[in-house]
CSV table of C-alpha atoms in Angstrom, one decimal:
chain,number,residue,atom,x,y,z
D,208,MET,CA,128.0,78.7,99.1
D,209,SER,CA,124.9,80.9,98.5
D,210,SER,CA,124.7,83.7,101.0
D,211,LEU,CA,121.5,85.5,101.8
D,212,THR,CA,121.7,89.3,101.5
D,213,TYR,CA,119.2,91.7,103.1
D,214,ASP,CA,119.3,95.5,103.4
D,215,VAL,CA,116.8,98.3,103.9
D,216,THR,CA,117.0,102.0,103.1
D,217,TYR,CA,117.2,104.0,106.3
D,218,PRO,CA,114.1,106.3,106.7
D,219,GLU,CA,115.1,109.8,107.9
D,220,THR,CA,111.5,110.6,109.1
D,221,ARG,CA,108.9,108.2,110.3
D,222,ASN,CA,105.1,108.0,110.2
D,223,ARG,CA,104.1,108.2,113.8
D,224,LEU,CA,100.5,107.0,113.3
D,225,THR,CA,101.4,103.7,111.5
D,226,VAL,CA,104.3,103.1,114.0
D,227,ALA,CA,101.9,103.6,116.9
D,228,PHE,CA,99.6,100.9,115.6
D,229,ARG,CA,102.3,98.8,113.9
D,230,ILE,CA,101.6,95.5,115.6
D,231,ILE,CA,97.9,95.8,114.8
D,232,LEU,CA,98.5,96.7,111.2
D,233,ALA,CA,100.9,93.8,110.9
D,234,ILE,CA,98.5,91.1,112.2
D,235,PRO,CA,97.2,90.0,108.8
D,236,HIS,CA,100.8,89.7,107.5
D,237,LEU,CA,101.9,87.8,110.6
D,238,ILE,CA,99.0,85.3,110.1
D,239,VAL,CA,99.8,84.8,106.4
D,240,SER,CA,103.5,84.4,106.9
D,241,GLN,CA,103.0,81.9,109.8
D,242,VAL,CA,100.6,79.7,107.7
D,243,TRP,CA,102.8,79.9,104.6
D,244,GLY,CA,105.8,79.1,106.8
D,245,TYR,CA,104.3,75.8,107.7
D,246,LEU,CA,104.5,74.8,104.0
D,247,ALA,CA,108.2,75.9,103.9
D,248,GLN,CA,108.9,73.6,106.9
D,249,VAL,CA,107.2,70.6,105.3
D,250,LEU,CA,109.2,71.2,102.2
D,251,ALA,CA,112.4,71.3,104.3
D,252,LEU,CA,111.6,67.8,105.6
D,253,ILE,CA,111.2,66.4,102.1
D,254,GLN,CA,114.3,68.3,100.9
D,255,TRP,CA,116.2,66.8,103.8
D,256,VAL,CA,115.5,63.3,102.5
D,257,ILE,CA,116.4,64.3,98.9
D,258,VAL,CA,119.7,65.8,99.9
D,259,LEU,CA,120.5,62.8,102.1
D,260,PHE,CA,120.2,60.4,99.2
D,261,THR,CA,121.3,62.6,96.3
D,262,GLY,CA,123.5,65.4,97.7
D,263,LYS,CA,121.4,67.8,95.6
D,264,ARG,CA,118.5,70.2,96.3
D,265,ASN,CA,115.3,70.1,94.5
D,266,GLU,CA,115.0,73.5,92.7
D,267,GLY,CA,111.2,73.5,92.5
D,268,MET,CA,110.8,73.1,96.3
D,269,TRP,CA,113.6,75.5,96.9
D,270,ASN,CA,111.8,78.2,94.8
D,271,LEU,CA,108.6,77.7,96.9
D,272,GLN,CA,110.6,78.2,100.1
D,273,GLN,CA,112.4,81.2,98.6
D,274,SER,CA,109.1,82.9,97.8
D,275,TRP,CA,108.1,82.6,101.4
D,276,LEU,CA,111.5,83.7,102.8
D,277,MET,CA,111.5,86.9,100.8
D,278,TYR,CA,107.9,87.7,101.9
D,279,TYR,CA,108.8,86.9,105.5
D,280,GLY,CA,111.8,89.2,105.2
D,281,ARG,CA,109.5,92.1,104.2
D,282,VAL,CA,107.0,91.3,107.0
D,283,ASN,CA,109.8,91.0,109.6
D,284,GLY,CA,111.2,94.4,108.4
D,285,TYR,CA,107.9,96.0,108.8
D,286,THR,CA,107.2,94.7,112.3
D,287,SER,CA,110.8,95.5,113.3
D,288,LEU,CA,110.1,99.2,112.5
D,289,LEU,CA,112.7,99.3,109.7
D,290,TYR,CA,110.4,101.1,107.3
D,291,ASP,CA,106.8,102.4,107.2
D,292,GLU,CA,105.5,101.4,103.8
D,293,TYR,CA,102.8,98.7,104.1
D,294,PRO,CA,104.1,95.5,102.4
D,295,ALA,CA,102.2,93.7,99.7
D,296,PHE,CA,100.9,90.2,100.3
D,297,GLY,CA,102.4,87.3,98.5
D,298,THR,CA,105.4,87.3,96.2
D,299,ASP,CA,105.0,90.9,95.0
D,300,PRO,CA,107.7,93.0,96.6
D,301,GLY,CA,105.6,96.1,96.1
D,302,SER,CA,107.2,99.5,96.9
D,303,VAL,CA,108.9,98.7,100.2
D,304,PRO,CA,112.6,99.8,100.4
D,305,VAL,CA,113.9,96.3,101.0
D,306,ARG,CA,116.6,94.6,99.0
D,307,SER,CA,117.0,90.9,99.6
D,308,ALA,CA,118.4,88.0,97.6
D,309,ILE,CA,119.5,84.4,97.8
D,310,SER,CA,120.6,82.2,94.9
D,311,PHE,CA,119.8,78.6,94.3
D,312,GLU,CA,122.7,76.2,94.7
D,313,GLU,CA,122.0,72.6,93.6
D,314,SER,CA,124.8,70.8,95.4
D,315,ALA,CA,124.5,70.4,99.2
D,316,ASN,CA,126.7,69.1,101.9
D,317,ARG,CA,125.1,65.8,103.0
D,318,LEU,CA,126.7,65.8,106.4
D,319,THR,CA,125.8,69.3,107.5
D,320,ASN,CA,122.3,68.8,106.1
D,321,ALA,CA,121.8,65.4,107.8
D,322,LEU,CA,122.8,67.0,111.2
D,323,ARG,CA,121.3,70.4,110.5
D,324,ILE,CA,119.3,70.6,113.7
D,325,VAL,CA,122.5,70.0,115.7
D,326,TRP,CA,124.6,72.5,113.8
D,327,MET,CA,121.9,75.1,114.4
D,328,ILE,CA,122.1,75.0,118.2
D,329,PRO,CA,124.9,77.6,118.5
D,330,ALA,CA,123.1,79.9,116.0
D,331,LEU,CA,119.9,79.5,117.9
D,332,ILE,CA,121.6,80.4,121.2
D,333,ILE,CA,123.0,83.5,119.6
D,334,ALA,CA,119.6,84.3,118.1
D,335,MET,CA,118.1,84.1,121.6
D,336,PHE,CA,120.4,86.9,122.9
D,337,ILE,CA,120.0,89.0,119.8
D,338,GLY,CA,116.2,88.6,120.1
D,339,ILE,CA,116.3,89.9,123.7
D,340,ALA,CA,118.4,92.9,122.8
D,341,SER,CA,116.2,93.6,119.7
D,342,ALA,CA,113.0,93.5,121.8
D,343,VAL,CA,114.5,96.2,124.1
D,344,LEU,CA,115.6,98.3,121.3
D,345,LEU,CA,112.3,97.9,119.5
D,346,LEU,CA,110.4,99.2,122.4
D,347,ILE,CA,112.8,102.2,122.8
D,348,SER,CA,112.6,102.9,119.1
D,349,TRP,CA,108.8,102.7,119.2
D,350,LEU,CA,108.7,105.3,122.0
D,351,THR,CA,111.4,107.5,120.3
D,352,ILE,CA,109.5,107.6,117.0
D,353,LEU,CA,106.2,108.4,118.7
D,354,PHE,CA,107.8,111.4,120.5
D,355,THR,CA,110.3,112.7,117.9
D,356,GLY,CA,109.2,111.3,114.5
D,357,THR,CA,112.7,109.8,114.0
D,358,GLN,CA,114.6,106.7,114.9
D,359,PRO,CA,118.2,106.7,116.1
D,360,ARG,CA,120.4,105.3,113.3
D,361,GLY,CA,122.3,103.0,115.7
D,362,MET,CA,119.2,101.3,117.0
D,363,TRP,CA,117.9,101.0,113.5
D,364,ASP,CA,121.1,99.4,112.3
D,365,PHE,CA,121.0,96.8,115.1
D,366,LEU,CA,117.4,95.9,114.3
D,367,ARG,CA,118.3,95.6,110.6
D,368,LYS,CA,121.2,93.3,111.4
D,369,SER,CA,118.9,91.3,113.7
D,370,ALA,CA,116.3,90.9,110.9
D,371,ARG,CA,119.0,89.8,108.5
D,372,TYR,CA,120.4,87.2,110.9
D,373,THR,CA,116.8,85.9,111.4
D,374,LEU,CA,116.5,85.4,107.7
D,375,GLN,CA,119.9,83.7,107.4
D,376,LEU,CA,118.9,81.4,110.2
D,377,GLN,CA,115.6,80.6,108.5
D,378,ALA,CA,117.4,79.8,105.2
D,379,TYR,CA,119.9,77.6,107.0
D,380,GLY,CA,117.2,75.8,109.0
D,381,LEU,CA,115.1,75.2,105.8
D,382,LEU,CA,118.2,73.6,104.1
D,383,MET,CA,118.1,76.4,101.5
D,384,THR,CA,121.8,77.0,101.9
D,385,ASP,CA,124.9,75.6,103.7
D,386,ASP,CA,126.1,79.1,104.6
D,387,TYR,CA,126.1,79.5,108.4
D,388,PRO,CA,124.3,82.5,109.8
D,389,LYS,CA,126.6,85.4,110.7
D,390,PHE,CA,125.4,88.4,112.6
D,391,GLY,CA,126.5,91.7,111.1
D,392,GLU,CA,127.5,90.2,107.7
D,393,GLY,CA,125.8,89.6,104.4
D,394,ALA,CA,124.2,93.0,103.9
D,395,MET,CA,124.4,95.3,100.8
D,396,GLU,CA,125.7,98.1,103.0
D,397,THR,CA,126.3,100.6,100.2
D,398,GLY,CA,123.2,99.9,98.2
D,399,TYR,CA,122.4,97.4,95.5
D,400,ALA,CA,124.6,97.4,92.4
D,401,GLY,CA,123.8,95.7,89.2
D,402,SER,CA,120.9,93.4,88.4
D,403,PRO,CA,119.2,91.2,90.9
D,404,SER,CA,120.6,87.7,91.1
D,405,PRO,CA,118.3,84.7,90.4
D,406,GLY,CA,115.9,84.2,93.2
D,407,SER,CA,116.1,87.8,94.4
D,408,SER,CA,113.6,90.2,95.6
D,409,TYR,CA,114.9,93.7,94.8
D,410,VAL,CA,113.2,97.0,95.1
D,411,PRO,CA,115.4,100.1,94.4
D,412,PRO,CA,115.7,102.7,97.1
D,413,PRO,CA,113.5,105.8,96.7
D,414,PRO,CA,115.2,108.7,95.0
D,415,VAL,CA,116.8,111.3,97.2
D,416,PRO,CA,115.0,114.6,97.1
D,417,THR,CA,117.0,117.4,95.6
């Protein structure tokens, strides 16, 4: 099954000014991603019917969903204080230090897709608890960055895993994959090796100063 991968380069120092006003700066992206997300949900309903009758996904609709999902991942990373570079609008990954990918898989499990909303319930419950913990850590991280200009690596790691879990849950809910969301798994922990897989959104990490 196609698994979604998502990783971000850890920033040693942070931009206090943009972090201080992060939620305000992110508003345009949040509006675009929300409206675009409605289209992805409509396509999921159509895809549900197609999978139910054919056992296969429509690649054209999947690609439209994938474009939104990669954009949403960049926006979510920005609002979650994972990096400071302002993301580009649309499908262009820009210069953000995010590496994400998911590959198209035509065949689909009719049973798990037909009952997808039921199978999602445990993952949604887990997401609720992760979301509460993330909200607390996000506030602490925001204050820490404002006062010190850095973010504790442990907090950053948890927020990164939370962002990845959210993307995996979105991909599963949109019928883009049959791979069940797993917190703490699916990242490219040691960096991206090789060429991007089809359907990926890859930006190499910035060079390390010498």
